[in-house]
XYZ file of C-alpha atoms in Angstrom:
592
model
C -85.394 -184.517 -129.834
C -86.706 -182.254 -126.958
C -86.214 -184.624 -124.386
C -83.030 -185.447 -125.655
C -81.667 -181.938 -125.687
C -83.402 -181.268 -122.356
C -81.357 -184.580 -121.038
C -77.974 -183.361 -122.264
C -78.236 -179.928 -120.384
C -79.191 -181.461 -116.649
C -76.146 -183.728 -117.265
C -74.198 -180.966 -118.201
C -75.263 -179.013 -115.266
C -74.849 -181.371 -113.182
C -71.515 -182.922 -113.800
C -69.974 -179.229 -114.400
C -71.245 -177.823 -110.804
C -70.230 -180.936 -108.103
C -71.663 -178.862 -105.559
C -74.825 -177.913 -107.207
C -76.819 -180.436 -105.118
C -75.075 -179.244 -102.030
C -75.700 -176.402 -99.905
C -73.396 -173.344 -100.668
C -71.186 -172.037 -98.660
C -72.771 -168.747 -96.100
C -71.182 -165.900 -96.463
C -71.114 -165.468 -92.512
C -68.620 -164.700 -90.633
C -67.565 -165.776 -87.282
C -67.549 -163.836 -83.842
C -63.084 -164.060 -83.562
C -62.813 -162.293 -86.648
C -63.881 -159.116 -84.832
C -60.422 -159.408 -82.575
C -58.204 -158.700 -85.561
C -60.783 -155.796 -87.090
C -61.966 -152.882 -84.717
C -64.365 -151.578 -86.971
C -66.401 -155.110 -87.671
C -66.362 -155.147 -82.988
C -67.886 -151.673 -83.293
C -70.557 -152.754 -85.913
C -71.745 -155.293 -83.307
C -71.824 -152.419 -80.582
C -73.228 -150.062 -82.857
C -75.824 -152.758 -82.975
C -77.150 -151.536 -79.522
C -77.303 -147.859 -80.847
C -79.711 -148.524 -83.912
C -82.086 -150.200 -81.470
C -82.513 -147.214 -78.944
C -86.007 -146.791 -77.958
C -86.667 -143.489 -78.718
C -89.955 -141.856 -80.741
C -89.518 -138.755 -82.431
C -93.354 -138.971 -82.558
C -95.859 -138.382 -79.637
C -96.848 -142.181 -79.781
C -98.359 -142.940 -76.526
C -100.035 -138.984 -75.354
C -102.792 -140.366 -77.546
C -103.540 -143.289 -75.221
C -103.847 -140.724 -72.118
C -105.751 -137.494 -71.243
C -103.481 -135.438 -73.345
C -104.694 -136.212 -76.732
C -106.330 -138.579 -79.604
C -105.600 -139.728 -83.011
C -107.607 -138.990 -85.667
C -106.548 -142.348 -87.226
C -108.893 -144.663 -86.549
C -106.272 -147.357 -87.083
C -103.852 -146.084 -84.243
C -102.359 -149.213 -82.313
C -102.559 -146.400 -79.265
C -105.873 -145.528 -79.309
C -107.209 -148.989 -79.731
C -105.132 -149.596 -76.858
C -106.399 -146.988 -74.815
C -110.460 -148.132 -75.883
C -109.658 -151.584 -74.281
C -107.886 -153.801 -76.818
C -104.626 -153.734 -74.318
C -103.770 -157.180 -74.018
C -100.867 -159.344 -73.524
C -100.470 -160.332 -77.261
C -101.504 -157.397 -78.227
C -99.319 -154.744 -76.779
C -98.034 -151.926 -78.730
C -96.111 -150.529 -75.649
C -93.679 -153.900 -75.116
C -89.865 -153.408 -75.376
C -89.319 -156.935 -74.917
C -87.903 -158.026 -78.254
C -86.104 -154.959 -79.275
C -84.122 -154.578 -75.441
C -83.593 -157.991 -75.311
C -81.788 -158.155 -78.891
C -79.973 -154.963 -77.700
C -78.548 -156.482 -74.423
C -77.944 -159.768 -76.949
C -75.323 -157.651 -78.913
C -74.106 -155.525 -75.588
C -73.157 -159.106 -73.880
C -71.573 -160.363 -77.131
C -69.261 -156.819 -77.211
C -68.462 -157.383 -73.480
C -67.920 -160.687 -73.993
C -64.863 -160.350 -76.430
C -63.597 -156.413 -76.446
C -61.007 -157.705 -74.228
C -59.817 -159.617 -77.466
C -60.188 -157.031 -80.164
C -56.990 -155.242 -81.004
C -58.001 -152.046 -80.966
C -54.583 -150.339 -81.808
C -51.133 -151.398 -82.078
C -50.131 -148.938 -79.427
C -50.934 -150.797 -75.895
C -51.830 -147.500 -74.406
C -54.637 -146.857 -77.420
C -55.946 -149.643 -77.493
C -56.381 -149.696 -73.619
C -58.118 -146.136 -73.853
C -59.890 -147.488 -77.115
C -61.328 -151.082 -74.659
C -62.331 -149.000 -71.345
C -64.302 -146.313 -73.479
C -66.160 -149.176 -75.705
C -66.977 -151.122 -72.315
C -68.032 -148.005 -71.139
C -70.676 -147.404 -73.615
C -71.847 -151.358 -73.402
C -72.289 -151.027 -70.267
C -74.359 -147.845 -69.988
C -76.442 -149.027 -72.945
C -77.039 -152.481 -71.179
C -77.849 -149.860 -68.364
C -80.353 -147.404 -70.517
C -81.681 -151.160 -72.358
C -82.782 -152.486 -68.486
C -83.855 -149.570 -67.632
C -86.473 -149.139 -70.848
C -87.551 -153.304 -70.344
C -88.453 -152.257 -66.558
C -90.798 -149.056 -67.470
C -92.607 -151.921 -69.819
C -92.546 -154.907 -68.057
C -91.915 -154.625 -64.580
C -94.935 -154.861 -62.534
C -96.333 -157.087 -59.617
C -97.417 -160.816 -59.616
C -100.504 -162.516 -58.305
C -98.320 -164.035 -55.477
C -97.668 -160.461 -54.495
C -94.094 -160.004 -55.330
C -92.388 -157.423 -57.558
C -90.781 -158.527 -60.689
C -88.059 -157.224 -63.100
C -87.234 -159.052 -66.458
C -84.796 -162.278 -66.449
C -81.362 -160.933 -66.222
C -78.711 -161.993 -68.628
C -75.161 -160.895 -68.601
C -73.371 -163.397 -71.029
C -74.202 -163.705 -75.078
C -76.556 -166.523 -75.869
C -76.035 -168.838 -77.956
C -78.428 -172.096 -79.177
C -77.426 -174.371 -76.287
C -78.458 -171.430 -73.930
C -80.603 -172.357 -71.189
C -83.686 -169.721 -71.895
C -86.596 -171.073 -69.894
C -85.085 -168.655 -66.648
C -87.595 -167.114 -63.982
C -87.817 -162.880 -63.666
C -85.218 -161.275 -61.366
C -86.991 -159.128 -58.814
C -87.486 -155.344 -59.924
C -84.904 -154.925 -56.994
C -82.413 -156.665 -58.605
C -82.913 -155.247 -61.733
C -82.454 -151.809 -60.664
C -79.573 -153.120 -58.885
C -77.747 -154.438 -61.989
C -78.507 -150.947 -64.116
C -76.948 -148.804 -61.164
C -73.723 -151.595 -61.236
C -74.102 -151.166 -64.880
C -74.155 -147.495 -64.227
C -71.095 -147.378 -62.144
C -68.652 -149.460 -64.146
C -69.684 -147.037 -67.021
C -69.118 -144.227 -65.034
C -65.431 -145.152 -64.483
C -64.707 -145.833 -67.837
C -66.183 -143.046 -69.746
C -65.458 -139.746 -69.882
C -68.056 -136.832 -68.784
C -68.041 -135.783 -72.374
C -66.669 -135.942 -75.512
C -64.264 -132.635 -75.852
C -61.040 -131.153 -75.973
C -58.471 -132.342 -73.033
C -55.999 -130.399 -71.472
C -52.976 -132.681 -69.604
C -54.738 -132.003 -66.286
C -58.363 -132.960 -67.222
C -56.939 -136.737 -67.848
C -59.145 -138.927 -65.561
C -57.402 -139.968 -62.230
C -57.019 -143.697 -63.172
C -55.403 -142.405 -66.452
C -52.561 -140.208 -64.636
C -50.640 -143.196 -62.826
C -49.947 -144.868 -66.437
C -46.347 -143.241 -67.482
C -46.388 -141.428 -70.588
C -49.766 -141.123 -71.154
C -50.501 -137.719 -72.919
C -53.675 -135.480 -73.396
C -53.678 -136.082 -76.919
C -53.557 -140.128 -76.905
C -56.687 -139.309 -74.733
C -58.130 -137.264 -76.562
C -57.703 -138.943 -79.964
C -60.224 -141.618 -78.074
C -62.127 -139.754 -76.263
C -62.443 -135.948 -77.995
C -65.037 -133.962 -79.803
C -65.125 -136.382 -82.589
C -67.143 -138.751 -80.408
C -69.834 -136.834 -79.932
C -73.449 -138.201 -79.873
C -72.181 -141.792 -78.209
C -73.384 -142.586 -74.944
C -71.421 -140.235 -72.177
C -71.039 -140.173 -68.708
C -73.396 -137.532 -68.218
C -76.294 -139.303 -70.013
C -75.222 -142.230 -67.888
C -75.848 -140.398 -64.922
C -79.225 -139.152 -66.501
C -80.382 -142.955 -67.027
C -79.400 -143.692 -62.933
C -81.643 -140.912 -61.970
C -84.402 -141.988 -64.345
C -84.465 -145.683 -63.305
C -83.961 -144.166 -59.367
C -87.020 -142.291 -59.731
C -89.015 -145.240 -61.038
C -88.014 -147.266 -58.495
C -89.161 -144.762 -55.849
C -92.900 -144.011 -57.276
C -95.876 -145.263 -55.742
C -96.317 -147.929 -58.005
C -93.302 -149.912 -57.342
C -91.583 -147.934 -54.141
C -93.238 -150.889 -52.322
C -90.997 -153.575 -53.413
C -87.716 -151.526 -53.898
C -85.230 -149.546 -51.439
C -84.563 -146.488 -53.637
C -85.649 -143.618 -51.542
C -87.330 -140.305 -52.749
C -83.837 -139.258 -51.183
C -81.358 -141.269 -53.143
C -83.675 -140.551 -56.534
C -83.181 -136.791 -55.916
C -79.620 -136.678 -55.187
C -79.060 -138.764 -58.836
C -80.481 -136.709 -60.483
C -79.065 -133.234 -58.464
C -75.710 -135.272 -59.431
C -76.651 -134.181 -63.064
C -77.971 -130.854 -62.394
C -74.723 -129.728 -60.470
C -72.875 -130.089 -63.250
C -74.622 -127.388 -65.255
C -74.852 -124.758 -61.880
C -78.434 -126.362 -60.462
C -81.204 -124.383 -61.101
C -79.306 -121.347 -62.889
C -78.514 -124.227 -65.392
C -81.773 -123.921 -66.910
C -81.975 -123.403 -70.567
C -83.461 -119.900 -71.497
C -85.125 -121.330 -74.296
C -85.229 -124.945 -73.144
C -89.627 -125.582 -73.613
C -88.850 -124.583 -77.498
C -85.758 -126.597 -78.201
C -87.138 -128.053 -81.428
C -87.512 -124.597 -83.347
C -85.497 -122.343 -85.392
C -84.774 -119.586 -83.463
C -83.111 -122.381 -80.434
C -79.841 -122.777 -82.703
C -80.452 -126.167 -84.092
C -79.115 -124.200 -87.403
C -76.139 -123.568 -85.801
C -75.210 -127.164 -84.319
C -72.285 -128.946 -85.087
C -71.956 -132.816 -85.231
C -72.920 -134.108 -81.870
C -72.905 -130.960 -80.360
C -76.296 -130.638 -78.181
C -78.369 -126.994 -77.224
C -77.828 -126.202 -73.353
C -81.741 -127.903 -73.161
C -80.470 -130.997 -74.467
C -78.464 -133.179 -72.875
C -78.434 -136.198 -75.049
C -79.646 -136.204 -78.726
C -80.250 -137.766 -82.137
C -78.689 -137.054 -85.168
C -80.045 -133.971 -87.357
C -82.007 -134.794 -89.950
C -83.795 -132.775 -92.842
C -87.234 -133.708 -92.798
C -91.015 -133.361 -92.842
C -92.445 -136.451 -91.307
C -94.217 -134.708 -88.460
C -95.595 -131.770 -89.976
C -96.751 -133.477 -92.891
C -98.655 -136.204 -90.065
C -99.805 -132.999 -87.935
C -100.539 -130.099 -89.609
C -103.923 -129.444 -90.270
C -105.443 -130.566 -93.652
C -105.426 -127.068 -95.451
C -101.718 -126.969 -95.030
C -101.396 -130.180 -96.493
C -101.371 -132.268 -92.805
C -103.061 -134.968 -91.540
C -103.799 -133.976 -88.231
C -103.097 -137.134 -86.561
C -102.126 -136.234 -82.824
C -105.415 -133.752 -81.481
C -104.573 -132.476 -78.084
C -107.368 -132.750 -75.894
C -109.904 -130.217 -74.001
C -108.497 -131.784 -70.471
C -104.537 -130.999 -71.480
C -105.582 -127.371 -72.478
C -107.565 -127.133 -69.164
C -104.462 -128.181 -67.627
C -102.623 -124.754 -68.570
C -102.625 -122.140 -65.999
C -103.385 -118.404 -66.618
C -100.398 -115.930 -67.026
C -100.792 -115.297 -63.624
C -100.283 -118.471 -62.723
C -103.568 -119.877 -61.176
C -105.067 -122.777 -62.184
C -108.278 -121.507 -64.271
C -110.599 -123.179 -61.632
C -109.246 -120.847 -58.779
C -111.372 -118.119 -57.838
C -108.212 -115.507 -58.636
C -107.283 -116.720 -61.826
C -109.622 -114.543 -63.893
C -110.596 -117.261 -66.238
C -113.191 -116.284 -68.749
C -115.620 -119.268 -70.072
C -116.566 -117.038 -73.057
C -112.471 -116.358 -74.425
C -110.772 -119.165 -73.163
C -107.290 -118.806 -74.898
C -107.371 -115.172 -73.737
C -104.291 -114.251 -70.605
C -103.042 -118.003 -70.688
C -100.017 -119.282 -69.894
C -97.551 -118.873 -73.075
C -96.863 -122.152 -73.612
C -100.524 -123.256 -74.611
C -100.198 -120.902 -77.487
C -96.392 -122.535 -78.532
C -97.566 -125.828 -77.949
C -101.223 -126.411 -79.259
C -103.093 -124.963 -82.371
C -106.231 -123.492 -80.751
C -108.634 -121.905 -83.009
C -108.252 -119.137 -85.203
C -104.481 -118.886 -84.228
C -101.622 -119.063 -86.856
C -99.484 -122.037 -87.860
C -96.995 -122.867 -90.720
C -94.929 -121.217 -93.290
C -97.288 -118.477 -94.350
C -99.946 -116.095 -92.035
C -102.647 -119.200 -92.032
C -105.250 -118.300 -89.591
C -106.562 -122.251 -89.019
C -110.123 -122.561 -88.309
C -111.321 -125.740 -86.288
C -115.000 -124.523 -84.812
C -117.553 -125.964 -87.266
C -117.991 -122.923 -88.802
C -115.087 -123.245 -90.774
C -115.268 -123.249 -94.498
C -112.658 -126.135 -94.659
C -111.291 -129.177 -93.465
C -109.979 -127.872 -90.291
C -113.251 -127.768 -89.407
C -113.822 -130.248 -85.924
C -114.524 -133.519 -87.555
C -115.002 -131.957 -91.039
C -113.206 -135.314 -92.782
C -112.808 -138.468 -90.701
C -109.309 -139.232 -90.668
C -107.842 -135.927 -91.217
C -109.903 -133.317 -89.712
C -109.398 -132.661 -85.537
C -111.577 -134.549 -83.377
C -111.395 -132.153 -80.051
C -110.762 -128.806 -82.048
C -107.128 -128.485 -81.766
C -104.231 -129.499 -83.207
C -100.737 -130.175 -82.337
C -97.681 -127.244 -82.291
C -95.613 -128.649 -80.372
C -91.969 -130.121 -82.023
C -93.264 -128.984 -85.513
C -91.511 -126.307 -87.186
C -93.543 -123.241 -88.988
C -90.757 -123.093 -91.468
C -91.930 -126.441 -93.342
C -94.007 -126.836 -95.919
C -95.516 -129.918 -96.804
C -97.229 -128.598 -99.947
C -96.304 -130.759 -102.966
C -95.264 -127.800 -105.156
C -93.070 -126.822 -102.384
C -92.230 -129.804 -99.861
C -89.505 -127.815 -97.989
C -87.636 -129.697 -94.726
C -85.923 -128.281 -92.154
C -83.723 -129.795 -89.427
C -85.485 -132.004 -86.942
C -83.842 -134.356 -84.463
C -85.542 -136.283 -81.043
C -84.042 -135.285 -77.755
C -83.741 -138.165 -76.031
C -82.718 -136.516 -72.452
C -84.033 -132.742 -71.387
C -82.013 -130.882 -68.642
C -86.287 -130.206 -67.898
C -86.786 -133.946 -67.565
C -84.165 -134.417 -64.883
C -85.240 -130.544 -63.127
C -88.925 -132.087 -62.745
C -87.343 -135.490 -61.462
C -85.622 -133.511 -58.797
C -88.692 -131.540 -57.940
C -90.926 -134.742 -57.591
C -88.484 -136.436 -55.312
C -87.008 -133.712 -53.343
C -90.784 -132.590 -52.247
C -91.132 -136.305 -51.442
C -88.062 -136.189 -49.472
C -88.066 -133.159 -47.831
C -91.202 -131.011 -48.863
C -91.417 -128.120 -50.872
C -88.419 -126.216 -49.871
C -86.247 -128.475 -48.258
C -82.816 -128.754 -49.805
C -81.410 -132.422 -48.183
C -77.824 -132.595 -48.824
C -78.040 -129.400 -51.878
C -78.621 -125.987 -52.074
C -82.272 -125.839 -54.344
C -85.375 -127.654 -53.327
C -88.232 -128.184 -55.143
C -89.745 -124.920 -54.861
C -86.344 -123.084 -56.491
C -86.669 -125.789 -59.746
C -90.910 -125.125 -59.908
C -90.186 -121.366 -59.624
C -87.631 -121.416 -62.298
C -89.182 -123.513 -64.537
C -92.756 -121.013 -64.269
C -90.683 -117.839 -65.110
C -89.082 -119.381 -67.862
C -92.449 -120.012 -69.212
C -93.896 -116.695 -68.531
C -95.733 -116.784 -65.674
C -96.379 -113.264 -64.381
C -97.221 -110.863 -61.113
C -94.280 -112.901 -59.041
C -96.096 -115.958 -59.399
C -98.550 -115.737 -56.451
C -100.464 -119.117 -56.686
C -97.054 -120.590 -56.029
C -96.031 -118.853 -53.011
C -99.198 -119.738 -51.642
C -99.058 -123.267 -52.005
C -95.115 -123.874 -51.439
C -95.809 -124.896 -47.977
C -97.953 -127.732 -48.456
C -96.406 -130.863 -49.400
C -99.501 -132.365 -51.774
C -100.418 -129.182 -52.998
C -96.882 -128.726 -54.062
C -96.933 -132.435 -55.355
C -99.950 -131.389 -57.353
C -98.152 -128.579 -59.146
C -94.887 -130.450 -59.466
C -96.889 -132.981 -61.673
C -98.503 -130.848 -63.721
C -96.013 -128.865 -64.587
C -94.339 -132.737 -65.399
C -97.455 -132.594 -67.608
C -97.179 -129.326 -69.554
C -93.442 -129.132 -70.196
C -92.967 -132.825 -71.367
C -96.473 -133.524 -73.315
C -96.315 -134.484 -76.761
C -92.656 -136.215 -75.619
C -94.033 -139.850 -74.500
C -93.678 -139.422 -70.719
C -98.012 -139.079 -69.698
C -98.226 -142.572 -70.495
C -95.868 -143.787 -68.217
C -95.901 -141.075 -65.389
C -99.745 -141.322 -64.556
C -99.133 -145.157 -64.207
C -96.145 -144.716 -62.328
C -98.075 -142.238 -59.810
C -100.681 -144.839 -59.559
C -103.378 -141.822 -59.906
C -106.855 -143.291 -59.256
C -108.299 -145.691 -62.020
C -110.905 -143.315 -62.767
C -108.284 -140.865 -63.634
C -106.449 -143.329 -65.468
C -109.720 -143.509 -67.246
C -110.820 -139.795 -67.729
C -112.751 -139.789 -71.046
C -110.871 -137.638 -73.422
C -112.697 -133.839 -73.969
C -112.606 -131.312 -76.783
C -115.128 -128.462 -77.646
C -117.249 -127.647 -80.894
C -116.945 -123.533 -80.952
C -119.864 -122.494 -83.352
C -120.797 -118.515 -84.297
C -123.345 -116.324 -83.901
C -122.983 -113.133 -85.439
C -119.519 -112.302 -84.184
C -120.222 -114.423 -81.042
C -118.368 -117.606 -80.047
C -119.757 -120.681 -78.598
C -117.658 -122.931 -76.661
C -119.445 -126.390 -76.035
C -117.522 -129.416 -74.248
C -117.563 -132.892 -76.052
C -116.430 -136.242 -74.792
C -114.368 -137.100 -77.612
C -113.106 -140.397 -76.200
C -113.903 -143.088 -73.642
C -111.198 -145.080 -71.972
C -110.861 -148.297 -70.690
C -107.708 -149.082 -68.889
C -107.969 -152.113 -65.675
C -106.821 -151.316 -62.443
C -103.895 -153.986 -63.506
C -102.857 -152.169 -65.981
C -100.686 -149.677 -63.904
C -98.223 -152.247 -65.116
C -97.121 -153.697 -68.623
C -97.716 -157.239 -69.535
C -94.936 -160.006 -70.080
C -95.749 -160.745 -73.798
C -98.096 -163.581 -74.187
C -95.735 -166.151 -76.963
C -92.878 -165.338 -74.081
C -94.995 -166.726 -71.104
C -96.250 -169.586 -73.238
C -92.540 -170.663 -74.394
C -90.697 -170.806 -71.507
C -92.262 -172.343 -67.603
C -90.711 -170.450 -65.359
C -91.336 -166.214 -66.698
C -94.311 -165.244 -64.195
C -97.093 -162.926 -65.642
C -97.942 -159.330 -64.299
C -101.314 -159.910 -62.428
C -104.246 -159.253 -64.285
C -102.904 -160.683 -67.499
């Protein structure tokens, strides 16, 4: 009887579903239905926004001199202690550009198709600014897979990434050689330029006269048809402006010592992109007030509207309520983990108010109070001991006379393994105490106004030395000055004047102050590659300091923290292993 009944129902099944022993139908729609709806085109552009490559965390300072993890676990600091390898690389960008530029090329590929608007003149201001922002993604994408990936071959030549214009598809020939780094940086500055005509400077309010010059020879067209495109409700896509930030980032690449060798950008033509930028805001009286604190409360992230950015800022994420990184960075008695510990070597790396370097005879550097008459920004951007941090009047104690788990190496995995901890982008205003969790607005700037000002300053002194102008009116000097007084630097900055005649000396400064105003940001990683600094720098061993008490007497004692163990190939990014085992003709980086 069980079989019987168990008989009946298969043949019921089956004769009542004719399909049940084929496959159903996807529920997958095709590439042309995007030309009859707009908003299914932008999802495939929009695509390319979701996989920008941006870290609202300080990922890769913990695989330089900057800092450590106290997580044992960190892909970064295994990195850093010699695991680097070409399948095991926690830096590569390869999949996530690549499927970027994959979506950018399919957009390209068919906007031409998509009917945007049943108004011709729309729809034709709806096509160019869409292109516009495919192309200056496909330009920011190349630009990202070069900092990664580019690097030299065993045969001695200097290699980009395979370039690829058109979508894909599975009949796609995809066993193609690199394109030189050349012509790589070639395609994201024609990239760069075909954005740059389509797109507006920025997203605003238009007037009849601020219509573009290839807009005004079109009959008819009004201010408001180009602003209903292009106006303040855009805000937060991909401008001309950032556009011409990404040129001046992939120019100064191009022109460092590691790769200048195999490309024609000139320190000349990488400081005039990025002057391009800094004209816009007024050059070096451009610079934000309150620019080195842009993540805090009192900046006016309160205040900002949708997609509006700070005068620091000149590209930015969304805002977001949160307390992901204070929760990872505080210290354990404020309910933190303490993951990123800036390092002995980065505070060293601070000046004194006065501006000298703390190993120059004027400086007035004292060995026995060490945080005492230092430059401001150590005490805004790193937890030293006994100083302050988050909601309340904490006084956090990391010298191993502290009663808690502050306390240098007090609890493995949460406690600080060089005796300070990280202020920098965290806000005192959160609380990550369970009874309390309270966010507070957070978003990652992508692109500083600083990032380009130091970009200048590196390349003009290259160009020109430390106060030569070239074809503008600051040089390098003018930015370094400014960007010192913003940060407090007192007594007319003296160790500056006296070194703003010397080319290297000046290069010196220049880079540190790279170091100080962008750490905790992801740049050390790539900069002290880029600069080709000697290997043993590459490879300076990671110092903190155990500060025990006597009485009322502190004892500062230096402690390698951290060896590293970078090879003199690894100035440059691997191709991914599984890549260069598919596919014949990708060349590897040498040394991988």
């Amino acid at each position: 009887m069980k079989n019987l009944i168990k008989l009946t129902a298969l043949v019921l099944l089956v004769t009542a579903c004719d399909d049940v022993l084929s496959p159903a139908t996807e529920n997958i729609r095709g590439l042309d239905a995007m030309y009859k709806e707009p908003g299914y085109a932008q999802g495939i552009l929009a695509n390319a926004y979701i996989l920008l490559p941006y870290s609202a965390s300080p990922t890769t300072d913990v695989a330089t001199d900057d800092a450590v993890s106290n997580n044992i676990d960190n892909a970064f600091l295994r990195m850093a202690s010699g695991s680097w390898s070409a399948n095991d690389d926690p830096t590569s960008q390869w999949q996530g550009r690549k499927n970027a530029i994959q979506y950018l090329n399919l957009f390209l590929a068919n906007a031409d198709q998509v009917a945007w608007s049943n108004d011709k003149t729309i729809r034709m201001l709806f096509n160019d600014r869409l292109k516009g922002e495919a192309y200056g993604l496909r330009a920011l994408q190349m630009y990202h897979l070069l900092v990664a990936h580019g690097g030299w071959t065993q045969d001695g030549q200097l290699l980009g990434v395979p370039i690829v214009n058109e979508p894909e598809t599975p009949t796609s020939n995809f066993n193609k050689p690199r394109n030189t780094f050349q012509e790589c940086i070639d395609q994201i500055l024609s990239d760069a330029e075909q954005a740059l005509e389509l797109l507006p400077l920025d997203y605003k309010k238009f007037s009849q006269s601020d219509i573009p010059e290839r807009y005004k020879s079109i009959e008819g067209i009004t201010a408001t048809q180009y602003e209903r495109v292009n106006g303040e409700h855009m805000r937060g896509r991909i401008s001309g402006r950032i556009v011409e930030a990404i040129r001046a980032q992939a120019a100064l690449l191009a022109a460092s010592p590691a790769y200048r060798a195999g490309t024609n950008i000139t320190w000349a033509a990488a400081a005039n992109y990025a002057a391009q930028v800094l004209n816009r805001i007024g050059g070096v009286s451009g610079l934000a007030s309150n620019g080195g604190t842009w993540y805090t409360k009192d900046s006016g992230i309160e205040q900002l509207a949708s997609g509006q950015t700070p005068s620091e800022i000149l590209w930015r994420s969304d805002v977001a309520q949160s307390l992901d990184l204070e929760r990872d960075n505080y210290p354990p008695s404020l309910f933190g983990n303490g993951r990123v510990n800036p390092s002995q070597n980065l505070v060293d790396a601070f000046p004194m108010a006065n501006g000298y370097p703390i190993t120059h005879a004027s400086s007035g550097y004292n060995l026995n109070s060490p945080y005492n008459n230092r430059d401001p920004r150590l005490a805004k951007y790193i937890v030293v001991n006994e100083s302050q941090q988050g909601p309340g009047t904490d006084v956090i104690v990391t010298g191993t006379y502290g009663t808690n788990n502050d306390a240098i190496n007090r609890e493995k995995g949460f406690s600080t393994r060089t005796g300070y901890y990280l202020r920098k982008l965290l806000r005192s205003d959160v609380n990550p105490n369970p009874a309390f969790n309270t966010t507070q607005k957070h978003y990652t700037a992508r692109i500083r106004y600083t990032e380009i000002f130091l970009a200048y300053a590196e390349a003009a002194n290259e160009a020109w030395g430390p106060t030569g102008t070239g074809p503008n009116s600051y040089a390098a000097y003018d930015v370094i000055r400014a960007i010192r007084q913003r940060a407090g630097i007192t007594g007319g900055d003296a160790y500056l004047e006296s070194v703003k005649n010397d080319q290297e000396q000046m290069r010196q400064l220049i880079r540190n102050e790279r170091r100080l105003e962008l750490c905790f940001e992801n740049h050390r990683f790539r900069d002290i590659r880029r600069w080709q600094v000697g290997i043993s720098q590459l490879n300076e061993t990671a110092r903190g300091v155990e500060i025990s008490k006597s009485g009322n007497t502190l004892n500062y004692a230096p402690v390698n923290v951290e060896t590293r163990n970078y090879q003199p190939h690894m100035y440059h990014g691997p191709i991914p292993y599984g890549e260069i085992n598919k596919w014949s003709l990708l060349q590897q980086n040498a040394g991988w």
